[in-house]
PDB file of C-alpha atoms in Angstrom:
ATOM      1  CA  PHE A 158       0.000   0.000   0.000  1.00  0.00           C
ATOM      2  CA  VAL A 159       2.706   2.487   1.024  1.00  0.00           C
ATOM      3  CA  LYS A 160       4.732   1.745  -2.098  1.00  0.00           C
ATOM      4  CA  LYS A 161       1.696   2.386  -4.319  1.00  0.00           C
ATOM      5  CA  VAL A 162       0.994   5.713  -2.592  1.00  0.00           C
ATOM      6  CA  ILE A 163       4.619   6.823  -3.004  1.00  0.00           C
ATOM      7  CA  ILE A 164       4.758   5.904  -6.679  1.00  0.00           C
ATOM      8  CA  LYS A 165       1.276   7.101  -7.644  1.00  0.00           C
ATOM      9  CA  ASN A 166       1.729  10.505  -6.010  1.00  0.00           C
ATOM     10  CA  ARG A 167       5.378  10.852  -7.014  1.00  0.00           C
ATOM     11  CA  VAL A 168       6.370  11.394  -3.393  1.00  0.00           C
ATOM     12  CA  ARG A 169       9.974  12.544  -3.073  1.00  0.00           C
ATOM     13  CA  ILE A 170      10.197  13.396   0.632  1.00  0.00           C
ATOM     14  CA  ILE A 171       8.894  10.920   3.230  1.00  0.00           C
ATOM     15  CA  TYR A 172       8.403  12.065   6.823  1.00  0.00           C
ATOM     16  CA  HIS A 173       8.546   9.044   9.125  1.00  0.00           C
ATOM     17  CA  LEU A 174       7.188  10.213  12.489  1.00  0.00           C
ATOM     18  CA  SER A 175       5.326   7.161  13.791  1.00  0.00           C
ATOM     19  CA  ALA A 176       5.822   6.147  17.426  1.00  0.00           C
ATOM     20  CA  ILE A 177       3.978   4.828  20.448  1.00  0.00           C
ATOM     21  CA  ILE A 178       3.961   7.317  23.321  1.00  0.00           C
ATOM     22  CA  ASN A 179       3.817   5.277  26.504  1.00  0.00           C
ATOM     23  CA  SER A 180       2.097   6.967  29.434  1.00  0.00           C
ATOM     24  CA  SER A 181       4.894   5.917  31.817  1.00  0.00           C
ATOM     25  CA  ILE A 182       7.769   3.455  32.105  1.00  0.00           C
ATOM     26  CA  LEU A 183       5.495   1.122  34.048  1.00  0.00           C
ATOM     27  CA  ASN A 184       3.070   1.004  31.115  1.00  0.00           C
ATOM     28  CA  GLU A 185       5.564   0.486  28.292  1.00  0.00           C
ATOM     29  CA  ASN A 186       4.467  -1.982  25.629  1.00  0.00           C
ATOM     30  CA  GLN A 187       7.720  -3.237  24.158  1.00  0.00           C
ATOM     31  CA  PHE A 188       6.102  -5.290  21.383  1.00  0.00           C
ATOM     32  CA  SER A 189       4.049  -2.296  20.219  1.00  0.00           C
ATOM     33  CA  ASP A 190       7.147  -0.107  20.336  1.00  0.00           C
ATOM     34  CA  VAL A 191       9.070  -2.551  18.141  1.00  0.00           C
ATOM     35  CA  LYS A 192       6.222  -2.903  15.655  1.00  0.00           C
ATOM     36  CA  THR A 193       5.428   0.809  15.423  1.00  0.00           C
ATOM     37  CA  THR A 194       8.974   2.155  15.335  1.00  0.00           C
ATOM     38  CA  ILE A 195      11.425  -0.538  14.191  1.00  0.00           C
ATOM     39  CA  ILE A 196       9.319  -2.726  11.901  1.00  0.00           C
ATOM     40  CA  SER A 197       7.621   0.261  10.272  1.00  0.00           C
ATOM     41  CA  THR A 198      11.039   1.809   9.637  1.00  0.00           C
ATOM     42  CA  LEU A 199      12.377  -1.373   8.035  1.00  0.00           C
ATOM     43  CA  ASN A 200       9.303  -1.695   5.823  1.00  0.00           C
ATOM     44  CA  LEU A 201       9.735   1.887   4.660  1.00  0.00           C
ATOM     45  CA  LEU A 202      13.481   1.547   4.118  1.00  0.00           C
ATOM     46  CA  LYS A 203      13.028  -1.516   1.926  1.00  0.00           C
ATOM     47  CA  ILE A 204      10.821   0.590  -0.357  1.00  0.00           C
ATOM     48  CA  VAL A 205      12.846   3.803  -0.324  1.00  0.00           C
ATOM     49  CA  LYS A 206      16.142   2.052  -1.120  1.00  0.00           C
ATOM     50  CA  LEU A 207      14.717   1.106  -4.543  1.00  0.00           C
ATOM     51  CA  TYR A 208      14.318   4.749  -5.554  1.00  0.00           C
ATOM     52  CA  PRO A 209      17.449   6.959  -5.402  1.00  0.00           C
ATOM     53  CA  ASP A 210      15.372  10.140  -5.795  1.00  0.00           C
ATOM     54  CA  LYS A 211      13.454   9.524  -2.549  1.00  0.00           C
ATOM     55  CA  LYS A 212      14.462  10.857   0.847  1.00  0.00           C
ATOM     56  CA  ILE A 213      13.398   9.817   4.333  1.00  0.00           C
ATOM     57  CA  ILE A 214      13.192  12.269   7.242  1.00  0.00           C
ATOM     58  CA  PHE A 215      13.059  10.302  10.469  1.00  0.00           C
ATOM     59  CA  GLY A 216      11.586  11.869  13.581  1.00  0.00           C
ATOM     60  CA  SER A 217      13.743  10.455  16.347  1.00  0.00           C
ATOM     61  CA  SER A 218      14.017  11.738  19.913  1.00  0.00           C
ATOM     62  CA  VAL A 219      16.583  13.292  22.243  1.00  0.00           C
ATOM     63  CA  ALA A 220      15.552  10.442  24.541  1.00  0.00           C
ATOM     64  CA  VAL A 221      18.057   8.242  22.672  1.00  0.00           C
ATOM     65  CA  TYR A 222      20.838   9.868  24.710  1.00  0.00           C
ATOM     66  CA  GLY A 223      19.471   8.534  27.993  1.00  0.00           C
ATOM     67  CA  ALA A 224      19.922  10.105  31.429  1.00  0.00           C
ATOM     68  CA  SER A 225      22.057  13.233  31.183  1.00  0.00           C
ATOM     69  CA  LYS A 226      22.843  14.298  34.766  1.00  0.00           C
ATOM     70  CA  GLY A 227      23.357  17.795  33.388  1.00  0.00           C
ATOM     71  CA  LYS A 228      25.646  16.729  30.528  1.00  0.00           C
ATOM     72  CA  LEU A 229      25.325  18.611  27.235  1.00  0.00           C
ATOM     73  CA  PHE A 230      24.468  16.155  24.467  1.00  0.00           C
ATOM     74  CA  LYS A 231      25.784  16.687  20.938  1.00  0.00           C
ATOM     75  CA  GLU A 232      24.830  14.668  17.874  1.00  0.00           C
ATOM     76  CA  ASN A 233      28.020  12.603  18.222  1.00  0.00           C
ATOM     77  CA  SER A 234      27.523  11.894  21.933  1.00  0.00           C
ATOM     78  CA  ILE A 235      27.238   8.271  23.020  1.00  0.00           C
ATOM     79  CA  CYS A 236      23.610   7.148  23.191  1.00  0.00           C
ATOM     80  CA  LYS A 237      22.422   5.066  26.129  1.00  0.00           C
ATOM     81  CA  PRO A 238      18.597   4.858  25.817  1.00  0.00           C
ATOM     82  CA  ILE A 239      16.912   3.723  29.013  1.00  0.00           C
ATOM     83  CA  PHE A 240      13.286   3.307  27.884  1.00  0.00           C
ATOM     84  CA  SER A 241      11.682   0.982  25.357  1.00  0.00           C
ATOM     85  CA  TYR A 242      10.514   4.011  23.343  1.00  0.00           C
ATOM     86  CA  SER A 243      13.995   5.506  23.056  1.00  0.00           C
ATOM     87  CA  LEU A 244      15.676   2.121  22.551  1.00  0.00           C
ATOM     88  CA  CYS A 245      13.443   1.516  19.527  1.00  0.00           C
ATOM     89  CA  LYS A 246      14.111   5.020  18.188  1.00  0.00           C
ATOM     90  CA  LYS A 247      17.871   4.407  18.401  1.00  0.00           C
ATOM     91  CA  THR A 248      17.527   0.998  16.731  1.00  0.00           C
ATOM     92  CA  ALA A 249      15.540   2.601  13.904  1.00  0.00           C
ATOM     93  CA  GLU A 250      18.289   5.224  13.554  1.00  0.00           C
ATOM     94  CA  ASP A 251      20.894   2.473  13.258  1.00  0.00           C
ATOM     95  CA  TYR A 252      18.930   0.740  10.515  1.00  0.00           C
ATOM     96  CA  ILE A 253      18.684   4.015   8.610  1.00  0.00           C
ATOM     97  CA  LEU A 254      22.465   4.451   8.844  1.00  0.00           C
ATOM     98  CA  TYR A 255      22.898   0.836   7.738  1.00  0.00           C
ATOM     99  CA  PHE A 256      20.731   1.392   4.650  1.00  0.00           C
ATOM    100  CA  ALA A 257      22.493   4.686   3.938  1.00  0.00           C
ATOM    101  CA  ASN A 258      25.865   2.929   4.036  1.00  0.00           C
ATOM    102  CA  TYR A 259      24.961  -0.067   1.856  1.00  0.00           C
ATOM    103  CA  PHE A 260      22.244   1.338  -0.403  1.00  0.00           C
ATOM    104  CA  SER A 261      23.121   5.073  -0.615  1.00  0.00           C
ATOM    105  CA  LEU A 262      19.864   6.031   1.084  1.00  0.00           C
ATOM    106  CA  ASN A 263      19.080   9.757   1.320  1.00  0.00           C
ATOM    107  CA  PHE A 264      18.121  10.550   4.894  1.00  0.00           C
ATOM    108  CA  VAL A 265      17.890  13.015   7.761  1.00  0.00           C
ATOM    109  CA  ILE A 266      17.573  11.948  11.383  1.00  0.00           C
ATOM    110  CA  VAL A 267      16.056  14.622  13.632  1.00  0.00           C
ATOM    111  CA  ARG A 268      16.315  14.046  17.373  1.00  0.00           C
ATOM    112  CA  ILE A 269      13.413  16.086  18.652  1.00  0.00           C
ATOM    113  CA  GLY A 270      13.171  17.608  22.134  1.00  0.00           C
ATOM    114  CA  ASN A 271      10.068  18.046  24.280  1.00  0.00           C
ATOM    115  CA  VAL A 272       7.505  19.443  21.856  1.00  0.00           C
ATOM    116  CA  TYR A 273       4.478  21.335  23.158  1.00  0.00           C
ATOM    117  CA  GLY A 274       1.682  23.459  21.736  1.00  0.00           C
ATOM    118  CA  PRO A 275      -1.948  23.389  20.563  1.00  0.00           C
ATOM    119  CA  TYR A 276      -3.699  20.071  19.857  1.00  0.00           C
ATOM    120  CA  GLN A 277      -1.237  17.933  21.825  1.00  0.00           C
ATOM    121  CA  PRO A 278      -3.163  14.904  23.133  1.00  0.00           C
ATOM    122  CA  LYS A 279      -3.053  13.958  26.804  1.00  0.00           C
ATOM    123  CA  ILE A 280      -1.344  10.587  27.274  1.00  0.00           C
ATOM    124  CA  GLY A 281      -0.821   9.782  30.938  1.00  0.00           C
ATOM    125  CA  GLU A 282       1.690  12.251  32.365  1.00  0.00           C
ATOM    126  CA  VAL A 283       3.433  12.888  29.028  1.00  0.00           C
ATOM    127  CA  GLY A 284       3.571  16.525  27.832  1.00  0.00           C
ATOM    128  CA  VAL A 285       3.824  18.460  31.078  1.00  0.00           C
ATOM    129  CA  ILE A 286       3.108  21.926  29.619  1.00  0.00           C
ATOM    130  CA  ASN A 287      -0.119  20.896  27.936  1.00  0.00           C
ATOM    131  CA  ILE A 288      -1.176  18.887  30.968  1.00  0.00           C
ATOM    132  CA  PHE A 289      -0.586  21.882  33.247  1.00  0.00           C
ATOM    133  CA  ILE A 290      -2.534  24.211  30.945  1.00  0.00           C
ATOM    134  CA  LYS A 291      -5.462  21.831  30.482  1.00  0.00           C
ATOM    135  CA  ASN A 292      -5.716  21.096  34.208  1.00  0.00           C
ATOM    136  CA  LEU A 293      -5.444  24.812  34.973  1.00  0.00           C
ATOM    137  CA  LEU A 294      -8.359  25.662  32.698  1.00  0.00           C
ATOM    138  CA  LYS A 295     -10.379  22.748  34.063  1.00  0.00           C
ATOM    139  CA  LYS A 296      -9.636  24.021  37.587  1.00  0.00           C
ATOM    140  CA  LYS A 297      -7.856  20.767  38.412  1.00  0.00           C
ATOM    141  CA  THR A 298      -4.737  20.275  40.502  1.00  0.00           C
ATOM    142  CA  LEU A 299      -1.324  20.617  38.868  1.00  0.00           C
ATOM    143  CA  LYS A 300       0.913  17.765  40.024  1.00  0.00           C
ATOM    144  CA  ILE A 301       4.643  18.233  40.470  1.00  0.00           C
ATOM    145  CA  PHE A 302       6.600  14.991  40.733  1.00  0.00           C
ATOM    146  CA  GLY A 303       9.601  15.357  43.016  1.00  0.00           C
ATOM    147  CA  ASP A 304      11.082  18.771  43.845  1.00  0.00           C
ATOM    148  CA  GLY A 305      10.224  20.332  40.474  1.00  0.00           C
ATOM    149  CA  LYS A 306      13.874  21.085  39.716  1.00  0.00           C
ATOM    150  CA  GLN A 307      14.036  18.591  36.853  1.00  0.00           C
ATOM    151  CA  LYS A 308      14.670  20.376  33.565  1.00  0.00           C
ATOM    152  CA  ARG A 309      13.651  19.726  29.965  1.00  0.00           C
ATOM    153  CA  ASP A 310      14.330  21.469  26.683  1.00  0.00           C
ATOM    154  CA  PHE A 311      10.840  22.473  25.534  1.00  0.00           C
ATOM    155  CA  ILE A 312      10.334  23.416  21.887  1.00  0.00           C
ATOM    156  CA  PHE A 313       7.161  24.976  20.519  1.00  0.00           C
ATOM    157  CA  ILE A 314       5.456  22.982  17.760  1.00  0.00           C
ATOM    158  CA  ASP A 315       5.810  25.755  15.145  1.00  0.00           C
ATOM    159  CA  ASP A 316       9.580  25.839  15.649  1.00  0.00           C
ATOM    160  CA  ALA A 317       9.818  22.048  15.376  1.00  0.00           C
ATOM    161  CA  VAL A 318       7.812  22.035  12.142  1.00  0.00           C
ATOM    162  CA  SER A 319       9.881  24.843  10.610  1.00  0.00           C
ATOM    163  CA  PHE A 320      13.087  22.847  11.073  1.00  0.00           C
ATOM    164  CA  LEU A 321      11.531  19.634   9.763  1.00  0.00           C
ATOM    165  CA  GLN A 322      10.578  21.541   6.612  1.00  0.00           C
ATOM    166  CA  LYS A 323      14.115  22.904   6.297  1.00  0.00           C
ATOM    167  CA  SER A 324      15.531  19.386   6.754  1.00  0.00           C
ATOM    168  CA  GLU A 325      14.218  18.441   3.304  1.00  0.00           C
ATOM    169  CA  LYS A 326      17.405  20.036   1.937  1.00  0.00           C
ATOM    170  CA  LEU A 327      19.718  18.643   4.636  1.00  0.00           C
ATOM    171  CA  SER A 328      21.374  15.332   5.453  1.00  0.00           C
ATOM    172  CA  GLY A 329      22.773  13.726   8.587  1.00  0.00           C
ATOM    173  CA  ILE A 330      21.722  13.807  12.239  1.00  0.00           C
ATOM    174  CA  PHE A 331      20.433  16.918  14.044  1.00  0.00           C
ATOM    175  CA  ASN A 332      19.282  17.805  17.546  1.00  0.00           C
ATOM    176  CA  LEU A 333      16.032  19.754  17.347  1.00  0.00           C
ATOM    177  CA  ALA A 334      15.553  21.734  20.548  1.00  0.00           C
ATOM    178  CA  THR A 335      16.074  25.300  21.793  1.00  0.00           C
ATOM    179  CA  GLY A 336      19.329  24.770  23.665  1.00  0.00           C
ATOM    180  CA  ILE A 337      17.690  26.126  26.822  1.00  0.00           C
ATOM    181  CA  SER A 338      16.441  23.904  29.642  1.00  0.00           C
ATOM    182  CA  THR A 339      13.502  24.936  31.816  1.00  0.00           C
ATOM    183  CA  SER A 340      12.524  23.462  35.173  1.00  0.00           C
ATOM    184  CA  VAL A 341       9.029  22.358  36.114  1.00  0.00           C
ATOM    185  CA  ASN A 342       9.043  24.987  38.867  1.00  0.00           C
ATOM    186  CA  SER A 343       9.764  27.657  36.238  1.00  0.00           C
ATOM    187  CA  LEU A 344       6.802  26.436  34.178  1.00  0.00           C
ATOM    188  CA  ILE A 345       4.581  26.998  37.201  1.00  0.00           C
ATOM    189  CA  LYS A 346       5.903  30.545  37.621  1.00  0.00           C
ATOM    190  CA  ILE A 347       5.265  31.337  33.946  1.00  0.00           C
ATOM    191  CA  LEU A 348       1.697  30.047  34.190  1.00  0.00           C
ATOM    192  CA  LYS A 349       1.101  32.129  37.303  1.00  0.00           C
ATOM    193  CA  ASN A 350       2.205  35.216  35.405  1.00  0.00           C
ATOM    194  CA  LYS A 351       0.349  34.435  32.180  1.00  0.00           C
ATOM    195  CA  SER A 352      -2.939  33.096  33.488  1.00  0.00           C
ATOM    196  CA  LYS A 353      -5.896  34.862  35.107  1.00  0.00           C
ATOM    197  CA  HIS A 354      -6.755  31.635  36.929  1.00  0.00           C
ATOM    198  CA  SER A 355      -5.433  30.579  40.319  1.00  0.00           C
ATOM    199  CA  LEU A 356      -3.217  27.496  40.395  1.00  0.00           C
ATOM    200  CA  LYS A 357      -3.831  24.497  42.637  1.00  0.00           C
ATOM    201  CA  ILE A 358      -0.528  22.660  43.074  1.00  0.00           C
ATOM    202  CA  LYS A 359       0.259  19.315  44.688  1.00  0.00           C
ATOM    203  CA  LYS A 360       3.679  17.733  45.199  1.00  0.00           C
ATOM    204  CA  GLU A 361       3.888  14.019  44.382  1.00  0.00           C
ATOM    205  CA  LYS A 362       6.590  11.417  44.882  1.00  0.00           C
ATOM    206  CA  LYS A 363       9.408  11.493  42.333  1.00  0.00           C
ATOM    207  CA  ARG A 364       8.753   9.124  39.426  1.00  0.00           C
ATOM    208  CA  LYS A 365      11.204   6.394  38.452  1.00  0.00           C
ATOM    209  CA  GLU A 366      11.390   7.637  34.865  1.00  0.00           C
ATOM    210  CA  GLU A 367      12.545  11.150  35.764  1.00  0.00           C
ATOM    211  CA  ILE A 368      15.960  11.772  34.165  1.00  0.00           C
ATOM    212  CA  GLY A 369      16.994  14.974  35.935  1.00  0.00           C
ATOM    213  CA  ILE A 370      18.339  17.794  33.792  1.00  0.00           C
ATOM    214  CA  SER A 371      18.289  17.557  29.995  1.00  0.00           C
ATOM    215  CA  LYS A 372      20.619  19.722  27.880  1.00  0.00           C
ATOM    216  CA  TYR A 373      21.121  19.500  24.125  1.00  0.00           C
ATOM    217  CA  ASP A 374      23.550  21.207  21.781  1.00  0.00           C
ATOM    218  CA  VAL A 375      21.704  22.767  18.816  1.00  0.00           C
ATOM    219  CA  LYS A 376      24.609  24.539  17.120  1.00  0.00           C
ATOM    220  CA  LYS A 377      24.442  22.181  14.145  1.00  0.00           C
ATOM    221  CA  ALA A 378      20.759  22.956  13.554  1.00  0.00           C
ATOM    222  CA  LYS A 379      21.392  26.699  13.884  1.00  0.00           C
ATOM    223  CA  LYS A 380      24.196  26.541  11.308  1.00  0.00           C
ATOM    224  CA  THR A 381      21.488  25.818   8.724  1.00  0.00           C
ATOM    225  CA  GLY A 382      20.011  29.264   9.372  1.00  0.00           C
ATOM    226  CA  TRP A 383      17.165  27.935  11.494  1.00  0.00           C
ATOM    227  CA  ARG A 384      16.320  29.599  14.793  1.00  0.00           C
ATOM    228  CA  PRO A 385      13.545  28.861  17.295  1.00  0.00           C
ATOM    229  CA  LYS A 386      11.193  31.863  17.246  1.00  0.00           C
ATOM    230  CA  TYR A 387       9.361  31.125  20.481  1.00  0.00           C
ATOM    231  CA  LYS A 388      10.856  31.582  23.911  1.00  0.00           C
ATOM    232  CA  ILE A 389       9.265  29.345  26.539  1.00  0.00           C
ATOM    233  CA  ASN A 390       7.031  32.092  28.000  1.00  0.00           C
ATOM    234  CA  ASN A 391       5.754  33.116  24.555  1.00  0.00           C
ATOM    235  CA  GLY A 392       5.071  29.523  23.541  1.00  0.00           C
ATOM    236  CA  ILE A 393       3.209  28.834  26.771  1.00  0.00           C
ATOM    237  CA  TYR A 394       1.143  31.988  26.336  1.00  0.00           C
ATOM    238  CA  LYS A 395       0.217  31.035  22.775  1.00  0.00           C
ATOM    239  CA  THR A 396      -0.743  27.521  23.898  1.00  0.00           C
ATOM    240  CA  LEU A 397      -2.766  28.849  26.838  1.00  0.00           C
ATOM    241  CA  GLU A 398      -4.514  31.334  24.577  1.00  0.00           C
ATOM    242  CA  PHE A 399      -5.401  28.568  22.111  1.00  0.00           C
ATOM    243  CA  TYR A 400      -7.056  26.370  24.736  1.00  0.00           C
ATOM    244  CA  GLU A 401      -8.903  29.314  26.268  1.00  0.00           C
ATOM    245  CA  ARG A 402     -10.465  29.951  22.828  1.00  0.00           C
ATOM    246  CA  ASN A 403     -10.920  26.256  21.939  1.00  0.00           C
ATOM    247  CA  ARG A 404     -12.067  24.498  25.095  1.00  0.00           C
ATOM    248  CA  LYS A 405     -13.410  21.525  23.115  1.00  0.00           C
ATOM    249  CA  PHE A 406      -9.785  20.386  22.842  1.00  0.00           C
ATOM    250  CA  LEU A 407      -9.222  20.356  26.611  1.00  0.00           C
TER     251      LEU A 407
END
């Protein structure tokens, strides 16, 4: 089916973004991860390798690096994935590099940071910014797991999309993030400043899957001329504003 669609529509660029987002490490479905990420990648690669004019853009994840402990990860850093999701993403990356080496496959691997913005679905405790905003507008409690000092590199959806579009003319592996890490406590402060609603906050026990402080080098992405347009406070405000106007998506 996929091959027919590619040929019939003369598709030149193929965005491969499929993945299973597990709600937590305790609910990981390893078989689904393998099928959705690794098997789907292999099936696509077997088709794309037959057509030298095609190019695959693979949406990977900064999660392939594993726990950082404050270390700055570059594209050539050693990857030590610690979840099924990230392990499968790294395996898919390796197959892409294998096909590129033996079959001259055209590819780009984009390791994407913590994306947030309008329309993001709620899956367990994944997507902390959207969860906070939705719970805030529903007048529900905002849960902070641990001390709230854990940091992530949050990138607004528009900025992520703009780089993915630019990657059509690139090749290689890129980190796609802002280069700035923000703590959960800082997210709470931004929401307090941006929202007219009062926040109800509850501290919960630290989760096993928390990986501390995440930091990613994005110099390579910026050398292409790309820049993230949204600072974290602006992106949060735009997301908050969207859900205030479109409550059916809460």
